[in-house]
């Protein structure tokens, strides 16, 4: 497949930096709004922690019988940042090696990891929304919150979205694809 060009190598270095930087920003978020919470309640999910109005959200979720959100509930948060850091390092190693065959294989692996990550978010959203306690004070039908988009639940409107960390990871993946497509060293 040839070697990666010098510009392609720089693109991969930038990709590795984007992967590394993504660790320090939230990847996914949820905003809940209702008449009594016009400013919105937020939950920010980083690769290693959760932040936001978790206490209030959990106390509200209790009324519909949803399990509590916490870092302990999501085992992925104990190791995901290490995986992303490893991805950044291996991307940098491939940049230095300038080997397009390695880049092709690596890109397939990264795309597969992205699909698995999105499925994992869906799986958790489904698990939390579909397994409601039957003894909850307010009875609602089981549901699956969207990974991206809005949902109406009683008087709450939820908006789920990918945040800055996912944006950095997306840029990193885009750079991998561009370098794979256009980054071949040319001989004249």
mmCIF file of C-alpha atoms in Angstrom:
data_model
loop_
_atom_site.group_PDB
_atom_site.id
_atom_site.type_symbol
_atom_site.label_atom_id
_atom_site.label_comp_id
_atom_site.label_asym_id
_atom_site.label_seq_id
_atom_site.Cartn_x
_atom_site.Cartn_y
_atom_site.Cartn_z
ATOM 1 C CA UNK A 1 0.000 0.000 0.000
ATOM 2 C CA UNK A 2 2.999 2.308 0.169
ATOM 3 C CA UNK A 3 4.071 4.796 2.783
ATOM 4 C CA UNK A 4 2.201 7.647 4.376
ATOM 5 C CA UNK A 5 3.312 11.051 3.119
ATOM 6 C CA UNK A 6 4.876 13.625 5.435
ATOM 7 C CA UNK A 7 1.618 15.652 5.389
ATOM 8 C CA UNK A 8 -0.275 12.455 6.160
ATOM 9 C CA UNK A 9 2.040 11.806 9.086
ATOM 10 C CA UNK A 10 1.288 15.288 10.421
ATOM 11 C CA UNK A 11 -2.437 14.560 10.004
ATOM 12 C CA UNK A 12 -2.039 11.402 12.086
ATOM 13 C CA UNK A 13 -0.121 13.289 14.771
ATOM 14 C CA UNK A 14 -3.001 15.784 14.894
ATOM 15 C CA UNK A 15 -5.441 12.847 15.059
ATOM 16 C CA UNK A 16 -3.534 11.403 18.035
ATOM 17 C CA UNK A 17 -3.631 14.797 19.763
ATOM 18 C CA UNK A 18 -7.402 15.036 19.183
ATOM 19 C CA UNK A 19 -7.926 11.570 20.684
ATOM 20 C CA UNK A 20 -5.844 12.537 23.736
ATOM 21 C CA UNK A 21 -7.590 15.896 24.208
ATOM 22 C CA UNK A 22 -11.029 14.249 23.942
ATOM 23 C CA UNK A 23 -10.447 12.509 27.269
ATOM 24 C CA UNK A 24 -10.708 15.817 29.136
ATOM 25 C CA UNK A 25 -14.092 16.848 27.719
ATOM 26 C CA UNK A 26 -17.562 15.329 28.031
ATOM 27 C CA UNK A 27 -18.452 12.948 25.207
ATOM 28 C CA UNK A 28 -22.195 12.758 25.772
ATOM 29 C CA UNK A 29 -24.733 14.866 27.638
ATOM 30 C CA UNK A 30 -28.362 15.042 28.609
ATOM 31 C CA UNK A 31 -30.426 18.157 29.302
ATOM 32 C CA UNK A 32 -33.816 17.979 31.001
ATOM 33 C CA UNK A 33 -36.161 20.943 30.975
ATOM 34 C CA UNK A 34 -39.579 21.381 32.562
ATOM 35 C CA UNK A 35 -41.653 24.340 33.774
ATOM 36 C CA UNK A 36 -40.007 24.069 37.206
ATOM 37 C CA UNK A 37 -36.512 23.649 35.657
ATOM 38 C CA UNK A 38 -36.512 26.224 32.860
ATOM 39 C CA UNK A 39 -32.711 26.650 33.091
ATOM 40 C CA UNK A 40 -32.337 22.910 32.524
ATOM 41 C CA UNK A 41 -30.757 20.066 34.422
ATOM 42 C CA UNK A 42 -27.622 18.598 32.892
ATOM 43 C CA UNK A 43 -25.712 15.350 33.011
ATOM 44 C CA UNK A 44 -22.247 15.380 31.389
ATOM 45 C CA UNK A 45 -20.539 12.050 30.686
ATOM 46 C CA UNK A 46 -16.754 12.078 30.305
ATOM 47 C CA UNK A 47 -14.725 8.956 29.488
ATOM 48 C CA UNK A 48 -13.885 8.703 33.209
ATOM 49 C CA UNK A 49 -16.587 10.518 35.212
ATOM 50 C CA UNK A 50 -20.073 12.001 35.284
ATOM 51 C CA UNK A 51 -20.901 15.576 36.249
ATOM 52 C CA UNK A 52 -23.883 17.832 36.439
ATOM 53 C CA UNK A 53 -27.136 17.901 38.359
ATOM 54 C CA UNK A 54 -26.997 14.158 39.103
ATOM 55 C CA UNK A 55 -28.547 14.403 42.571
ATOM 56 C CA UNK A 56 -31.589 16.259 41.279
ATOM 57 C CA UNK A 57 -31.918 14.044 38.187
ATOM 58 C CA UNK A 58 -31.664 10.898 40.316
ATOM 59 C CA UNK A 59 -34.276 12.174 42.775
ATOM 60 C CA UNK A 60 -36.625 12.901 39.864
ATOM 61 C CA UNK A 61 -35.915 9.531 38.219
ATOM 62 C CA UNK A 62 -36.900 7.863 41.507
ATOM 63 C CA UNK A 63 -40.496 8.943 40.873
ATOM 64 C CA UNK A 64 -40.680 6.876 37.672
ATOM 65 C CA UNK A 65 -38.691 3.959 39.110
ATOM 66 C CA UNK A 66 -35.466 4.462 37.164
ATOM 67 C CA UNK A 67 -32.176 3.309 38.645
ATOM 68 C CA UNK A 68 -29.787 6.018 39.812
ATOM 69 C CA UNK A 69 -27.080 7.363 37.533
ATOM 70 C CA UNK A 70 -23.619 7.196 39.051
ATOM 71 C CA UNK A 71 -20.065 6.483 37.993
ATOM 72 C CA UNK A 72 -20.310 3.113 39.764
ATOM 73 C CA UNK A 73 -23.280 2.180 37.570
ATOM 74 C CA UNK A 74 -21.178 2.448 34.412
ATOM 75 C CA UNK A 75 -18.068 0.238 34.677
ATOM 76 C CA UNK A 76 -16.810 1.645 31.359
ATOM 77 C CA UNK A 77 -15.912 4.881 33.129
ATOM 78 C CA UNK A 78 -13.217 3.054 35.098
ATOM 79 C CA UNK A 79 -11.229 2.124 31.961
ATOM 80 C CA UNK A 80 -12.489 4.084 28.927
ATOM 81 C CA UNK A 81 -9.977 6.923 29.332
ATOM 82 C CA UNK A 82 -7.146 4.351 29.253
ATOM 83 C CA UNK A 83 -8.511 2.891 26.017
ATOM 84 C CA UNK A 84 -8.735 6.356 24.437
ATOM 85 C CA UNK A 85 -5.205 7.160 25.656
ATOM 86 C CA UNK A 86 -3.991 3.885 24.122
ATOM 87 C CA UNK A 87 -5.736 4.773 20.868
ATOM 88 C CA UNK A 88 -3.911 8.124 20.849
ATOM 89 C CA UNK A 89 -0.540 6.441 21.470
ATOM 90 C CA UNK A 90 -1.051 3.773 18.796
ATOM 91 C CA UNK A 91 -2.164 6.429 16.307
ATOM 92 C CA UNK A 92 1.063 8.285 17.040
ATOM 93 C CA UNK A 93 3.093 5.068 16.562
ATOM 94 C CA UNK A 94 1.430 4.523 13.172
ATOM 95 C CA UNK A 95 2.183 8.151 12.267
ATOM 96 C CA UNK A 96 5.851 7.633 13.059
ATOM 97 C CA UNK A 97 5.993 4.313 11.172
ATOM 98 C CA UNK A 98 4.245 5.902 8.153
ATOM 99 C CA UNK A 99 2.896 2.441 7.256
ATOM 100 C CA UNK A 100 -0.354 2.656 5.257
ATOM 101 C CA UNK A 101 -1.173 -1.035 5.766
ATOM 102 C CA UNK A 102 -1.100 -0.527 9.540
ATOM 103 C CA UNK A 103 -3.181 2.629 9.110
ATOM 104 C CA UNK A 104 -5.818 0.742 7.091
ATOM 105 C CA UNK A 105 -6.141 -1.963 9.748
ATOM 106 C CA UNK A 106 -6.109 0.593 12.542
ATOM 107 C CA UNK A 107 -8.832 2.664 10.872
ATOM 108 C CA UNK A 108 -11.081 -0.412 10.631
ATOM 109 C CA UNK A 109 -10.476 -1.122 14.337
ATOM 110 C CA UNK A 110 -11.237 2.493 15.304
ATOM 111 C CA UNK A 111 -14.461 2.511 13.262
ATOM 112 C CA UNK A 112 -15.495 -0.762 14.941
ATOM 113 C CA UNK A 113 -14.722 0.729 18.371
ATOM 114 C CA UNK A 114 -16.873 3.750 17.486
ATOM 115 C CA UNK A 115 -19.797 1.506 16.541
ATOM 116 C CA UNK A 116 -19.384 -0.505 19.750
ATOM 117 C CA UNK A 117 -19.273 2.753 21.759
ATOM 118 C CA UNK A 118 -22.497 4.052 20.225
ATOM 119 C CA UNK A 119 -24.166 0.685 20.803
ATOM 120 C CA UNK A 120 -22.985 0.768 24.431
ATOM 121 C CA UNK A 121 -24.657 4.156 24.955
ATOM 122 C CA UNK A 122 -27.867 2.791 23.401
ATOM 123 C CA UNK A 123 -27.688 -0.339 25.570
ATOM 124 C CA UNK A 124 -27.387 1.690 28.776
ATOM 125 C CA UNK A 125 -30.171 4.089 27.783
ATOM 126 C CA UNK A 126 -32.413 1.138 26.989
ATOM 127 C CA UNK A 127 -31.498 -0.636 30.239
ATOM 128 C CA UNK A 128 -32.302 2.436 32.331
ATOM 129 C CA UNK A 129 -35.524 3.327 30.486
ATOM 130 C CA UNK A 130 -36.936 -0.183 30.050
ATOM 131 C CA UNK A 131 -36.289 -1.542 33.554
ATOM 132 C CA UNK A 132 -38.465 0.725 35.654
ATOM 133 C CA UNK A 133 -39.541 -0.306 39.139
ATOM 134 C CA UNK A 134 -43.176 -1.396 39.348
ATOM 135 C CA UNK A 135 -43.416 0.198 42.805
ATOM 136 C CA UNK A 136 -42.592 3.693 41.532
ATOM 137 C CA UNK A 137 -44.920 6.523 42.623
ATOM 138 C CA UNK A 138 -45.544 7.524 38.983
ATOM 139 C CA UNK A 139 -46.234 4.828 36.439
ATOM 140 C CA UNK A 140 -44.833 5.366 32.944
ATOM 141 C CA UNK A 141 -44.421 2.949 30.088
ATOM 142 C CA UNK A 142 -40.897 1.629 29.580
ATOM 143 C CA UNK A 143 -38.966 3.691 27.046
ATOM 144 C CA UNK A 144 -35.556 4.111 25.469
ATOM 145 C CA UNK A 145 -34.216 7.684 25.567
ATOM 146 C CA UNK A 146 -32.617 8.724 22.283
ATOM 147 C CA UNK A 147 -28.827 8.782 21.916
ATOM 148 C CA UNK A 148 -29.237 12.074 20.075
ATOM 149 C CA UNK A 149 -32.382 14.168 19.988
ATOM 150 C CA UNK A 150 -35.390 15.056 22.059
ATOM 151 C CA UNK A 151 -37.857 13.008 24.027
ATOM 152 C CA UNK A 152 -40.934 13.980 26.016
ATOM 153 C CA UNK A 153 -41.564 12.247 29.344
ATOM 154 C CA UNK A 154 -44.446 13.666 31.370
ATOM 155 C CA UNK A 155 -43.732 17.396 31.704
ATOM 156 C CA UNK A 156 -40.002 16.932 31.028
ATOM 157 C CA UNK A 157 -38.393 17.400 27.667
ATOM 158 C CA UNK A 158 -35.032 15.678 27.347
ATOM 159 C CA UNK A 159 -32.364 16.500 24.825
ATOM 160 C CA UNK A 160 -29.487 14.059 24.408
ATOM 161 C CA UNK A 161 -26.415 15.126 22.469
ATOM 162 C CA UNK A 162 -22.780 14.362 21.768
ATOM 163 C CA UNK A 163 -20.484 16.938 23.326
ATOM 164 C CA UNK A 164 -16.994 18.367 22.785
ATOM 165 C CA UNK A 165 -15.071 15.190 23.600
ATOM 166 C CA UNK A 166 -17.016 13.263 20.978
ATOM 167 C CA UNK A 167 -16.322 16.140 18.589
ATOM 168 C CA UNK A 168 -12.572 15.803 19.131
ATOM 169 C CA UNK A 169 -12.816 12.022 18.674
ATOM 170 C CA UNK A 170 -14.856 12.588 15.502
ATOM 171 C CA UNK A 171 -12.199 14.942 14.119
ATOM 172 C CA UNK A 172 -9.534 12.347 14.954
ATOM 173 C CA UNK A 173 -11.440 9.630 13.081
ATOM 174 C CA UNK A 174 -12.048 11.967 10.138
ATOM 175 C CA UNK A 175 -8.295 12.660 9.971
ATOM 176 C CA UNK A 176 -7.567 8.907 9.956
ATOM 177 C CA UNK A 177 -9.912 8.478 6.993
ATOM 178 C CA UNK A 178 -8.494 11.460 5.089
ATOM 179 C CA UNK A 179 -4.909 10.293 5.580
ATOM 180 C CA UNK A 180 -5.850 6.776 4.522
ATOM 181 C CA UNK A 181 -7.583 8.134 1.422
ATOM 182 C CA UNK A 182 -5.231 10.971 0.434
ATOM 183 C CA UNK A 183 -2.055 10.523 2.462
ATOM 184 C CA UNK A 184 -0.066 8.195 0.231
ATOM 185 C CA UNK A 185 3.517 9.190 -0.442
ATOM 186 C CA UNK A 186 3.946 10.094 -4.110
ATOM 187 C CA UNK A 187 7.074 9.319 -6.108
ATOM 188 C CA UNK A 188 7.919 11.499 -9.081
#
